[in-house]
mmCIF file of C-alpha atoms in Angstrom:
data_model
loop_
_atom_site.group_PDB
_atom_site.id
_atom_site.type_symbol
_atom_site.label_atom_id
_atom_site.label_comp_id
_atom_site.label_asym_id
_atom_site.label_seq_id
_atom_site.Cartn_x
_atom_site.Cartn_y
_atom_site.Cartn_z
ATOM 1 C CA MET X 1 15.842 -4.913 23.885
ATOM 2 C CA GLU X 2 17.476 -8.139 24.987
ATOM 3 C CA LYS X 3 16.679 -11.440 23.293
ATOM 4 C CA PHE X 4 12.934 -11.998 23.124
ATOM 5 C CA LYS X 5 10.357 -14.339 21.628
ATOM 6 C CA PHE X 6 7.615 -13.282 19.242
ATOM 7 C CA ILE X 7 4.726 -14.761 17.297
ATOM 8 C CA ASP X 8 3.863 -13.781 13.735
ATOM 9 C CA LEU X 9 0.118 -13.871 13.058
ATOM 10 C CA PHE X 10 -1.384 -13.452 9.569
ATOM 11 C CA ALA X 11 2.272 -13.783 8.699
ATOM 12 C CA GLY X 12 2.290 -13.450 4.915
ATOM 13 C CA ILE X 13 5.927 -13.724 3.863
ATOM 14 C CA GLY X 14 7.327 -12.508 7.162
ATOM 15 C CA GLY X 15 7.803 -8.746 7.101
ATOM 16 C CA PHE X 16 7.337 -8.735 10.877
ATOM 17 C CA HIS X 17 9.650 -11.743 11.121
ATOM 18 C CA VAL X 18 12.538 -9.914 9.435
ATOM 19 C CA ALA X 19 11.993 -6.749 11.502
ATOM 20 C CA MET X 20 11.828 -8.603 14.824
ATOM 21 C CA GLU X 21 14.915 -10.700 14.087
ATOM 22 C CA LYS X 22 16.842 -7.498 13.387
ATOM 23 C CA LEU X 23 15.894 -6.351 16.889
ATOM 24 C CA GLY X 24 17.001 -9.620 18.520
ATOM 25 C CA GLY X 25 13.788 -11.614 18.370
ATOM 26 C CA GLU X 26 13.200 -15.337 17.929
ATOM 27 C CA CYS X 27 9.999 -16.453 16.193
ATOM 28 C CA VAL X 28 8.294 -19.253 18.123
ATOM 29 C CA PHE X 29 5.058 -19.487 16.129
ATOM 30 C CA ALA X 30 3.725 -18.247 12.788
ATOM 31 C CA SER X 31 0.284 -18.496 11.263
ATOM 32 C CA GLU X 32 -0.733 -18.102 7.600
ATOM 33 C CA ILE X 33 -3.372 -19.731 5.377
ATOM 34 C CA ASN X 34 -2.214 -18.807 1.860
ATOM 35 C CA LYS X 35 -0.323 -21.799 0.448
ATOM 36 C CA PHE X 36 2.018 -19.685 -1.666
ATOM 37 C CA SER X 37 2.949 -17.456 1.269
ATOM 38 C CA ILE X 38 3.411 -20.512 3.469
ATOM 39 C CA ALA X 39 5.900 -21.884 0.937
ATOM 40 C CA THR X 40 7.826 -18.590 0.785
ATOM 41 C CA TYR X 41 7.879 -18.399 4.591
ATOM 42 C CA GLN X 42 9.225 -21.940 4.861
ATOM 43 C CA GLU X 43 11.912 -21.293 2.277
ATOM 44 C CA ASN X 44 13.179 -18.176 4.016
ATOM 45 C CA TYR X 45 12.893 -19.033 7.695
ATOM 46 C CA GLY X 46 12.799 -22.843 7.743
ATOM 47 C CA MET X 47 9.543 -22.632 9.631
ATOM 48 C CA ASP X 48 6.065 -23.987 8.899
ATOM 49 C CA ALA X 49 3.527 -21.160 9.114
ATOM 50 C CA GLY X 50 0.707 -23.304 7.751
ATOM 51 C CA PHE X 51 -1.719 -22.942 10.643
ATOM 52 C CA ASP X 52 -5.160 -21.366 10.505
ATOM 53 C CA ILE X 53 -5.193 -19.238 13.637
ATOM 54 C CA CYS X 54 -8.948 -19.700 13.905
ATOM 55 C CA GLN X 55 -8.308 -23.415 14.441
ATOM 56 C CA VAL X 56 -5.424 -23.087 16.909
ATOM 57 C CA ALA X 57 -6.227 -23.080 20.617
ATOM 58 C CA GLU X 58 -4.440 -20.350 22.512
ATOM 59 C CA GLU X 59 -2.817 -22.836 24.894
ATOM 60 C CA GLU X 60 -1.156 -24.523 21.902
ATOM 61 C CA ILE X 61 0.722 -21.330 21.055
ATOM 62 C CA PRO X 62 4.149 -21.025 22.735
ATOM 63 C CA ALA X 63 4.753 -18.333 25.338
ATOM 64 C CA HIS X 64 6.024 -15.098 23.794
ATOM 65 C CA ASP X 65 7.027 -11.544 24.630
ATOM 66 C CA VAL X 66 5.712 -9.831 21.507
ATOM 67 C CA LEU X 67 2.581 -10.473 19.452
ATOM 68 C CA CYS X 68 2.880 -9.244 15.862
ATOM 69 C CA GLY X 69 0.064 -9.237 13.346
ATOM 70 C CA GLY X 70 -0.988 -7.541 10.161
ATOM 71 C CA PHE X 71 -4.555 -8.710 10.602
ATOM 72 C CA PRO X 72 -6.554 -8.863 7.347
ATOM 73 C CA CYS X 73 -7.926 -5.526 6.300
ATOM 74 C CA GLN X 74 -10.840 -6.372 4.009
ATOM 75 C CA ALA X 75 -13.357 -5.236 6.606
ATOM 76 C CA PHE X 76 -11.856 -1.730 6.647
ATOM 77 C CA SER X 77 -10.161 -1.210 3.267
ATOM 78 C CA LYS X 78 -11.623 1.193 0.721
ATOM 79 C CA ALA X 79 -11.122 -1.631 -1.773
ATOM 80 C CA GLY X 80 -13.453 -3.884 0.219
ATOM 81 C CA LYS X 81 -17.038 -3.505 1.451
ATOM 82 C CA GLN X 82 -15.917 -1.659 4.588
ATOM 83 C CA ALA X 83 -18.207 -3.721 6.795
ATOM 84 C CA GLY X 84 -15.993 -3.385 9.864
ATOM 85 C CA PHE X 85 -17.531 -4.594 13.111
ATOM 86 C CA VAL X 86 -19.689 -3.547 16.025
ATOM 87 C CA ASP X 87 -17.676 -5.741 18.373
ATOM 88 C CA THR X 88 -14.791 -8.136 17.724
ATOM 89 C CA ARG X 89 -16.769 -11.374 17.571
ATOM 90 C CA GLY X 90 -16.719 -12.938 14.125
ATOM 91 C CA THR X 91 -13.666 -10.947 13.054
ATOM 92 C CA LEU X 92 -10.018 -11.908 12.888
ATOM 93 C CA PHE X 93 -9.166 -9.256 15.467
ATOM 94 C CA PHE X 94 -10.951 -11.548 17.923
ATOM 95 C CA GLU X 95 -8.200 -14.121 17.384
ATOM 96 C CA ILE X 96 -5.639 -11.544 18.523
ATOM 97 C CA GLU X 97 -7.824 -10.626 21.481
ATOM 98 C CA ARG X 98 -8.164 -14.178 22.794
ATOM 99 C CA ILE X 99 -4.412 -14.854 22.455
ATOM 100 C CA LEU X 100 -3.557 -11.639 24.307
ATOM 101 C CA LYS X 101 -5.989 -12.542 27.056
ATOM 102 C CA PHE X 102 -4.375 -15.974 27.562
ATOM 103 C CA HIS X 103 -0.670 -15.206 27.064
ATOM 104 C CA ARG X 104 -0.450 -11.539 28.092
ATOM 105 C CA PRO X 105 2.700 -10.777 26.079
ATOM 106 C CA LYS X 106 4.551 -7.652 27.096
ATOM 107 C CA TYR X 107 4.213 -5.958 23.695
ATOM 108 C CA ILE X 108 1.829 -5.843 20.751
ATOM 109 C CA VAL X 109 2.735 -4.612 17.255
ATOM 110 C CA LEU X 110 -0.200 -4.583 14.822
ATOM 111 C CA GLU X 111 -0.679 -3.165 11.324
ATOM 112 C CA ASN X 112 -3.672 -2.370 9.144
ATOM 113 C CA VAL X 113 -4.816 -0.154 6.265
ATOM 114 C CA ARG X 114 -5.057 3.641 6.525
ATOM 115 C CA ASN X 115 -8.843 3.507 6.294
ATOM 116 C CA LEU X 116 -9.072 1.783 9.675
ATOM 117 C CA VAL X 117 -8.818 5.226 11.302
ATOM 118 C CA SER X 118 -11.894 6.726 9.679
ATOM 119 C CA HIS X 119 -13.941 3.589 9.135
ATOM 120 C CA ASP X 120 -17.477 3.738 10.550
ATOM 121 C CA GLY X 121 -16.927 7.290 11.777
ATOM 122 C CA GLY X 122 -14.002 6.174 13.925
ATOM 123 C CA ASN X 123 -16.009 3.477 15.721
ATOM 124 C CA THR X 124 -13.843 0.598 14.488
ATOM 125 C CA TRP X 125 -10.738 2.180 16.038
ATOM 126 C CA ARG X 126 -12.664 2.896 19.260
ATOM 127 C CA VAL X 127 -13.717 -0.770 19.540
ATOM 128 C CA ILE X 128 -10.160 -2.034 18.975
ATOM 129 C CA SER X 129 -8.716 0.562 21.361
ATOM 130 C CA ALA X 130 -11.243 -0.231 24.083
ATOM 131 C CA LYS X 131 -10.620 -3.968 23.827
ATOM 132 C CA LEU X 132 -6.856 -3.575 24.115
ATOM 133 C CA LYS X 133 -7.223 -1.279 27.120
ATOM 134 C CA GLU X 134 -9.602 -3.762 28.766
ATOM 135 C CA LEU X 135 -6.882 -6.384 28.388
ATOM 136 C CA GLY X 136 -4.468 -4.149 30.286
ATOM 137 C CA TYR X 137 -2.470 -2.583 27.449
ATOM 138 C CA LEU X 138 -1.202 0.980 27.302
ATOM 139 C CA ILE X 139 -1.585 2.132 23.694
ATOM 140 C CA THR X 140 -1.257 5.429 21.881
ATOM 141 C CA GLU X 141 -4.382 7.567 22.145
ATOM 142 C CA SER X 142 -4.544 7.820 18.369
ATOM 143 C CA PRO X 143 -3.459 5.183 15.892
ATOM 144 C CA ILE X 144 -0.031 5.754 14.369
ATOM 145 C CA ILE X 145 -0.086 6.511 10.651
ATOM 146 C CA MET X 146 3.228 6.101 8.877
ATOM 147 C CA SER X 147 4.598 5.621 5.365
ATOM 148 C CA PRO X 148 8.014 4.317 4.234
ATOM 149 C CA HIS X 149 8.810 7.643 2.558
ATOM 150 C CA GLN X 150 9.130 9.153 6.039
ATOM 151 C CA LEU X 151 12.230 6.994 6.489
ATOM 152 C CA GLY X 152 13.668 7.898 3.094
ATOM 153 C CA ILE X 153 12.267 4.804 1.361
ATOM 154 C CA PRO X 154 10.682 5.931 -1.936
ATOM 155 C CA GLN X 155 7.190 4.478 -1.518
ATOM 156 C CA LEU X 156 4.029 6.354 -0.533
ATOM 157 C CA ARG X 157 2.250 3.762 1.585
ATOM 158 C CA GLU X 158 0.351 5.034 4.603
ATOM 159 C CA ARG X 159 -0.583 2.303 7.038
ATOM 160 C CA VAL X 160 -1.976 2.245 10.572
ATOM 161 C CA TYR X 161 0.198 0.783 13.324
ATOM 162 C CA ILE X 162 -1.186 -0.140 16.730
ATOM 163 C CA LEU X 163 1.490 -0.462 19.412
ATOM 164 C CA GLY X 164 0.994 -1.441 23.029
ATOM 165 C CA ILE X 165 2.766 -2.300 26.293
ATOM 166 C CA LEU X 166 1.184 -4.372 29.031
ATOM 167 C CA LYS X 167 0.667 -1.856 31.849
ATOM 168 C CA GLU X 168 2.224 -4.065 34.502
ATOM 169 C CA HIS X 169 5.522 -3.789 32.612
ATOM 170 C CA THR X 170 5.763 -0.007 32.503
ATOM 171 C CA LEU X 171 5.557 3.039 34.754
ATOM 172 C CA LEU X 172 4.391 5.203 31.876
ATOM 173 C CA ASP X 173 0.946 6.795 31.932
ATOM 174 C CA THR X 174 0.916 7.614 28.229
ATOM 175 C CA LEU X 175 2.513 5.989 25.220
ATOM 176 C CA ILE X 176 4.079 8.425 22.773
ATOM 177 C CA ILE X 177 5.896 7.260 19.641
ATOM 178 C CA ASP X 178 7.925 9.758 17.622
ATOM 179 C CA ILE X 179 7.589 9.551 13.863
ATOM 180 C CA PRO X 180 9.329 11.681 11.223
ATOM 181 C CA THR X 181 7.363 14.564 9.740
ATOM 182 C CA PRO X 182 5.816 13.499 6.415
ATOM 183 C CA VAL X 183 7.569 15.234 3.506
ATOM 184 C CA LYS X 184 6.566 14.021 0.059
ATOM 185 C CA HIS X 185 8.714 14.101 -3.047
ATOM 186 C CA LYS X 186 12.067 14.299 -1.240
ATOM 187 C CA THR X 187 13.099 10.728 -2.013
ATOM 188 C CA ASN X 188 14.555 9.196 -5.169
ATOM 189 C CA ALA X 189 12.749 6.234 -6.705
ATOM 190 C CA LYS X 190 15.763 5.345 -8.837
ATOM 191 C CA LYS X 191 17.732 4.123 -5.836
ATOM 192 C CA MET X 192 15.364 1.137 -5.548
ATOM 193 C CA LEU X 193 16.117 -0.116 -9.056
ATOM 194 C CA ASP X 194 18.499 -2.994 -9.598
ATOM 195 C CA GLY X 195 19.035 -2.533 -13.349
ATOM 196 C CA LYS X 196 17.978 -6.095 -14.095
ATOM 197 C CA GLY X 197 14.597 -5.546 -15.714
ATOM 198 C CA GLY X 198 14.900 -7.753 -18.779
ATOM 199 C CA ASP X 199 12.561 -8.155 -21.741
ATOM 200 C CA GLU X 200 10.005 -10.020 -19.657
ATOM 201 C CA TYR X 201 9.291 -6.773 -17.779
ATOM 202 C CA ARG X 202 9.171 -4.491 -20.818
ATOM 203 C CA ILE X 203 5.796 -2.951 -21.592
ATOM 204 C CA SER X 204 3.909 -4.262 -24.624
ATOM 205 C CA ASP X 205 3.758 -2.540 -28.018
ATOM 206 C CA TYR X 206 0.106 -1.728 -27.316
ATOM 207 C CA GLU X 207 0.947 -0.141 -23.949
ATOM 208 C CA GLU X 208 3.739 1.893 -25.540
ATOM 209 C CA MET X 209 1.336 3.099 -28.249
ATOM 210 C CA VAL X 210 -1.230 4.170 -25.633
ATOM 211 C CA LEU X 211 1.377 5.969 -23.546
ATOM 212 C CA ASP X 212 2.863 7.685 -26.611
ATOM 213 C CA ALA X 213 -0.598 9.060 -27.399
ATOM 214 C CA TRP X 214 -0.986 10.465 -23.892
ATOM 215 C CA ASP X 215 2.532 11.868 -23.953
ATOM 216 C CA ASP X 216 1.619 13.713 -27.166
ATOM 217 C CA PHE X 217 -1.450 15.002 -25.342
ATOM 218 C CA MET X 218 0.652 16.391 -22.505
ATOM 219 C CA GLN X 219 3.106 18.036 -24.897
ATOM 220 C CA GLY X 220 0.348 19.861 -26.765
ATOM 221 C CA ILE X 221 -2.210 21.138 -24.266
ATOM 222 C CA ASP X 222 -1.985 24.648 -22.821
ATOM 223 C CA LYS X 223 -1.890 23.749 -19.096
ATOM 224 C CA LYS X 224 0.580 21.117 -17.962
ATOM 225 C CA VAL X 225 -0.764 20.781 -14.422
ATOM 226 C CA ILE X 226 -4.165 19.097 -14.535
ATOM 227 C CA GLY X 227 -6.126 18.828 -11.324
ATOM 228 C CA PHE X 228 -8.828 16.466 -12.559
ATOM 229 C CA PRO X 229 -9.061 13.119 -14.395
ATOM 230 C CA VAL X 230 -8.994 13.495 -18.162
ATOM 231 C CA TRP X 231 -11.803 11.634 -19.956
ATOM 232 C CA SER X 232 -11.128 11.855 -23.680
ATOM 233 C CA GLU X 233 -14.586 10.528 -24.599
ATOM 234 C CA GLU X 234 -16.051 13.727 -23.113
ATOM 235 C CA PHE X 235 -14.010 16.139 -25.243
ATOM 236 C CA ARG X 236 -16.381 16.188 -28.205
ATOM 237 C CA ALA X 237 -19.511 14.916 -26.482
ATOM 238 C CA THR X 238 -22.632 17.113 -26.485
ATOM 239 C CA TYR X 239 -25.186 15.179 -24.412
ATOM 240 C CA ASP X 240 -26.962 16.781 -21.437
ATOM 241 C CA TYR X 241 -25.246 15.768 -18.197
ATOM 242 C CA SER X 242 -27.234 17.994 -15.815
ATOM 243 C CA LYS X 243 -28.931 15.066 -14.089
ATOM 244 C CA LEU X 244 -25.720 13.221 -13.301
ATOM 245 C CA PRO X 245 -24.143 13.332 -9.796
ATOM 246 C CA LEU X 246 -22.552 16.703 -9.053
ATOM 247 C CA TRP X 247 -19.004 15.300 -8.841
ATOM 248 C CA LYS X 248 -19.367 13.800 -12.296
ATOM 249 C CA GLN X 249 -20.896 16.968 -13.701
ATOM 250 C CA GLY X 250 -17.825 18.851 -12.490
ATOM 251 C CA PHE X 251 -15.375 16.510 -14.199
ATOM 252 C CA ILE X 252 -17.321 16.509 -17.450
ATOM 253 C CA ALA X 253 -17.514 20.302 -17.485
ATOM 254 C CA LYS X 254 -13.750 20.589 -16.924
ATOM 255 C CA ASN X 255 -13.008 18.091 -19.689
ATOM 256 C CA ARG X 256 -15.233 19.846 -22.201
ATOM 257 C CA GLU X 257 -13.745 23.215 -21.280
ATOM 258 C CA LEU X 258 -10.233 21.778 -21.719
ATOM 259 C CA TYR X 259 -11.238 20.594 -25.185
ATOM 260 C CA GLN X 260 -12.653 23.969 -26.203
ATOM 261 C CA ARG X 261 -9.484 25.771 -25.090
ATOM 262 C CA ASN X 262 -7.300 23.342 -27.036
ATOM 263 C CA LYS X 263 -9.668 22.463 -29.874
ATOM 264 C CA PRO X 264 -7.285 22.864 -32.857
ATOM 265 C CA PHE X 265 -4.585 20.792 -31.192
ATOM 266 C CA LEU X 266 -6.951 18.113 -29.843
ATOM 267 C CA ASP X 267 -8.746 17.701 -33.162
ATOM 268 C CA GLY X 268 -5.334 17.039 -34.679
ATOM 269 C CA TRP X 269 -4.491 14.720 -31.773
ATOM 270 C CA PHE X 270 -7.604 12.636 -32.404
ATOM 271 C CA LYS X 271 -6.729 12.449 -36.098
ATOM 272 C CA LYS X 272 -3.112 11.484 -35.419
ATOM 273 C CA HIS X 273 -4.153 8.822 -32.912
ATOM 274 C CA ASP X 274 -7.186 7.528 -34.754
ATOM 275 C CA ASN X 275 -6.777 4.227 -32.962
ATOM 276 C CA LEU X 276 -8.053 5.796 -29.714
ATOM 277 C CA GLU X 277 -11.387 4.140 -30.359
ATOM 278 C CA LYS X 278 -9.607 0.791 -30.196
ATOM 279 C CA PHE X 279 -8.111 1.495 -26.781
ATOM 280 C CA VAL X 280 -9.337 -0.470 -23.798
ATOM 281 C CA PRO X 281 -12.014 1.886 -22.352
ATOM 282 C CA THR X 282 -10.050 2.625 -19.168
ATOM 283 C CA HIS X 283 -7.052 3.632 -21.293
ATOM 284 C CA THR X 284 -9.015 6.568 -22.720
ATOM 285 C CA LYS X 285 -8.818 8.079 -19.226
ATOM 286 C CA PHE X 286 -5.739 9.780 -17.867
ATOM 287 C CA GLU X 287 -4.553 11.193 -14.522
ATOM 288 C CA TRP X 288 -1.515 13.443 -14.322
ATOM 289 C CA GLN X 289 -0.276 13.525 -10.719
ATOM 290 C CA ALA X 290 3.262 14.718 -11.371
ATOM 291 C CA GLY X 291 2.626 18.461 -11.095
ATOM 292 C CA ASP X 292 5.258 20.444 -12.967
ATOM 293 C CA SER X 293 8.133 18.207 -11.814
ATOM 294 C CA ILE X 294 8.533 16.479 -15.191
ATOM 295 C CA LYS X 295 7.904 17.442 -18.807
ATOM 296 C CA SER X 296 7.124 14.047 -20.302
ATOM 297 C CA LEU X 297 5.089 11.067 -19.225
ATOM 298 C CA TRP X 298 8.179 8.939 -19.922
ATOM 299 C CA GLU X 299 10.043 10.709 -17.097
ATOM 300 C CA GLY X 300 7.527 9.556 -14.507
ATOM 301 C CA ILE X 301 6.199 6.452 -12.791
ATOM 302 C CA ILE X 302 3.115 5.085 -14.514
ATOM 303 C CA GLN X 303 0.287 2.738 -13.617
ATOM 304 C CA PHE X 304 -2.504 1.248 -15.690
ATOM 305 C CA ARG X 305 -5.406 1.386 -13.230
ATOM 306 C CA PRO X 306 -9.166 0.746 -13.420
ATOM 307 C CA SER X 307 -9.682 4.526 -13.143
ATOM 308 C CA GLY X 308 -7.304 5.241 -16.029
ATOM 309 C CA ILE X 309 -3.624 5.723 -16.708
ATOM 310 C CA ARG X 310 -1.911 7.483 -13.817
ATOM 311 C CA VAL X 311 1.434 9.299 -13.961
ATOM 312 C CA LYS X 312 3.372 10.251 -10.820
ATOM 313 C CA ARG X 313 6.652 11.955 -10.016
ATOM 314 C CA PRO X 314 9.899 9.927 -10.210
ATOM 315 C CA THR X 315 10.530 10.617 -6.524
ATOM 316 C CA GLU X 316 8.573 7.738 -5.015
ATOM 317 C CA PHE X 317 6.528 4.758 -6.094
ATOM 318 C CA PRO X 318 2.818 4.443 -5.336
ATOM 319 C CA ALA X 319 1.868 1.922 -2.671
ATOM 320 C CA LEU X 320 2.391 -1.674 -3.668
ATOM 321 C CA VAL X 321 -0.933 -3.443 -3.322
ATOM 322 C CA ALA X 322 -2.128 -7.041 -3.463
ATOM 323 C CA MET X 323 -4.291 -6.170 -6.482
ATOM 324 C CA VAL X 324 -1.612 -6.123 -9.135
ATOM 325 C CA HIS X 325 -1.168 -2.665 -10.662
ATOM 326 C CA ILE X 326 2.569 -3.064 -11.122
ATOM 327 C CA PRO X 327 4.256 0.350 -11.498
ATOM 328 C CA ILE X 328 5.919 1.141 -14.822
ATOM 329 C CA ILE X 329 9.281 2.901 -14.778
ATOM 330 C CA GLY X 330 8.678 5.402 -17.545
ATOM 331 C CA TRP X 331 12.295 6.188 -18.427
ATOM 332 C CA GLU X 332 13.018 2.457 -18.841
ATOM 333 C CA LYS X 333 9.656 1.505 -20.397
ATOM 334 C CA ARG X 334 9.344 -1.516 -18.130
ATOM 335 C CA ARG X 335 7.589 -2.719 -15.037
ATOM 336 C CA LEU X 336 9.073 -2.962 -11.594
ATOM 337 C CA THR X 337 10.715 -6.345 -10.983
ATOM 338 C CA PRO X 338 9.834 -8.546 -7.988
ATOM 339 C CA ARG X 339 13.304 -7.848 -6.544
ATOM 340 C CA GLU X 340 12.642 -4.111 -6.787
ATOM 341 C CA ALA X 341 9.272 -4.653 -5.080
ATOM 342 C CA ALA X 342 11.222 -6.399 -2.312
ATOM 343 C CA ASN X 343 13.508 -3.366 -2.099
ATOM 344 C CA LEU X 344 10.501 -1.076 -1.668
ATOM 345 C CA GLN X 345 9.308 -3.204 1.229
ATOM 346 C CA SER X 346 12.818 -3.250 2.768
ATOM 347 C CA PHE X 347 13.374 -7.003 2.497
ATOM 348 C CA PRO X 348 17.056 -8.018 2.603
ATOM 349 C CA LYS X 349 19.017 -8.891 -0.520
ATOM 350 C CA ASN X 350 19.189 -12.557 0.459
ATOM 351 C CA PHE X 351 15.416 -12.909 0.743
ATOM 352 C CA LYS X 352 14.216 -15.784 -1.463
ATOM 353 C CA ILE X 353 11.442 -14.449 -3.683
ATOM 354 C CA ASN X 354 8.595 -16.671 -4.853
ATOM 355 C CA SER X 355 9.421 -18.017 -8.307
ATOM 356 C CA ASN X 356 5.971 -17.071 -9.628
ATOM 357 C CA PRO X 357 6.177 -13.316 -10.402
ATOM 358 C CA GLN X 358 2.439 -12.730 -9.928
ATOM 359 C CA GLN X 359 2.548 -14.392 -6.521
ATOM 360 C CA ALA X 360 5.685 -12.422 -5.632
ATOM 361 C CA TYR X 361 4.054 -9.082 -6.482
ATOM 362 C CA LYS X 362 0.966 -10.054 -4.490
ATOM 363 C CA GLN X 363 3.038 -11.109 -1.499
ATOM 364 C CA PHE X 364 5.039 -7.889 -1.360
ATOM 365 C CA GLY X 365 1.848 -5.880 -1.868
ATOM 366 C CA ASN X 366 0.336 -7.610 1.163
ATOM 367 C CA SER X 367 3.431 -7.268 3.335
ATOM 368 C CA VAL X 368 4.353 -4.752 5.969
ATOM 369 C CA ASN X 369 7.399 -2.602 5.301
ATOM 370 C CA VAL X 370 10.252 -4.110 7.293
ATOM 371 C CA GLU X 371 12.028 -0.854 8.149
ATOM 372 C CA VAL X 372 8.847 0.906 9.270
ATOM 373 C CA VAL X 373 8.004 -1.960 11.648
ATOM 374 C CA LYS X 374 11.576 -2.050 12.937
ATOM 375 C CA PHE X 375 11.612 1.731 13.494
ATOM 376 C CA LEU X 376 8.367 1.712 15.483
ATOM 377 C CA ALA X 377 8.992 -1.501 17.435
ATOM 378 C CA ASP X 378 12.450 -0.330 18.498
ATOM 379 C CA GLN X 379 10.904 2.748 20.124
ATOM 380 C CA LEU X 380 8.206 0.639 21.757
ATOM 381 C CA PHE X 381 10.771 -1.728 23.261
ATOM 382 C CA GLN X 382 12.852 1.192 24.565
ATOM 383 C CA LEU X 383 9.786 2.631 26.297
ATOM 384 C CA GLY X 384 9.141 -0.770 27.872
ATOM 385 C CA LYS X 385 12.393 -0.422 29.795
ATOM 386 C CA ASN X 386 10.777 2.252 31.977
ATOM 387 C CA THR X 387 9.666 -0.302 34.556
#
């Protein structure tokens, strides 16, 4: 596509901005309300994004060819209350709707969480789809679901992308975007590492002790592939669980059966790690999601999560999220650095990262993946040439 102008709504730290500039775009307006993200945006693009879009009249926004927006997902995310909406009034999607109605940009490129597709039995997607069609946009019949690992980037991060072309700018009757076939575990997480994880990223002595205990567990039990969460407090428990929810009954039964099969070893394990009772309660729970690809916990990628300690293959990182569960690189016994988080989100090497590590992790967790946006938008712009 030739030179074009775009706006960056709910801009964060500018994942859309980077992707659009790579395709020849010029940002003419950006909107963000988080003060830390506003500062990072200013530092990288020399542009003030500090505008609350709810307070900006549509006529005050410059004319543009492309509207980009990763509109906030709390209404649809599994991590939120999943309230969604019956119509768009009172939601931030309404801000996109009113701007589209006034400016009628040729293209729209939107992003949201995976759960948008299934939320409210699919009604949320139907409302969004219907509104965009009413405004004259040709969109894909189904929302596009794509993850960076489909482009060879080692992060499993499925997100929904909504792409559209104003009908008066195309002769197409349908909008079809090609995406690579999802193939998990074919990437290499190590290629994202920069080798600069100093002592400040090293796990604590307590965390190493906890992980050593669970590594001993994995070395000693009879089955190395576990298809359920391990709850160590259930191993030797004897209470009646028949009135609990069926899903919980199933997990408890599997844990107690695992203990009975491995009783001599696990009794010794409890004795060896007699400090288990001092573990943070969530650290007495364990999820092995690495299949038979590795032999030791220390060969995998680890997260301390509210549901327990989770171990994954060393092929790709779990999705970076705004809630900070920073992945641990098992073989280096350290956490991912902010620069490595930037790598996973495809930000360029010269991107200026927020000096506060916690803010940096949050910002990259909230961001779109630059290469995924670029890949999809490039196809959209090519299809727009069919006029």
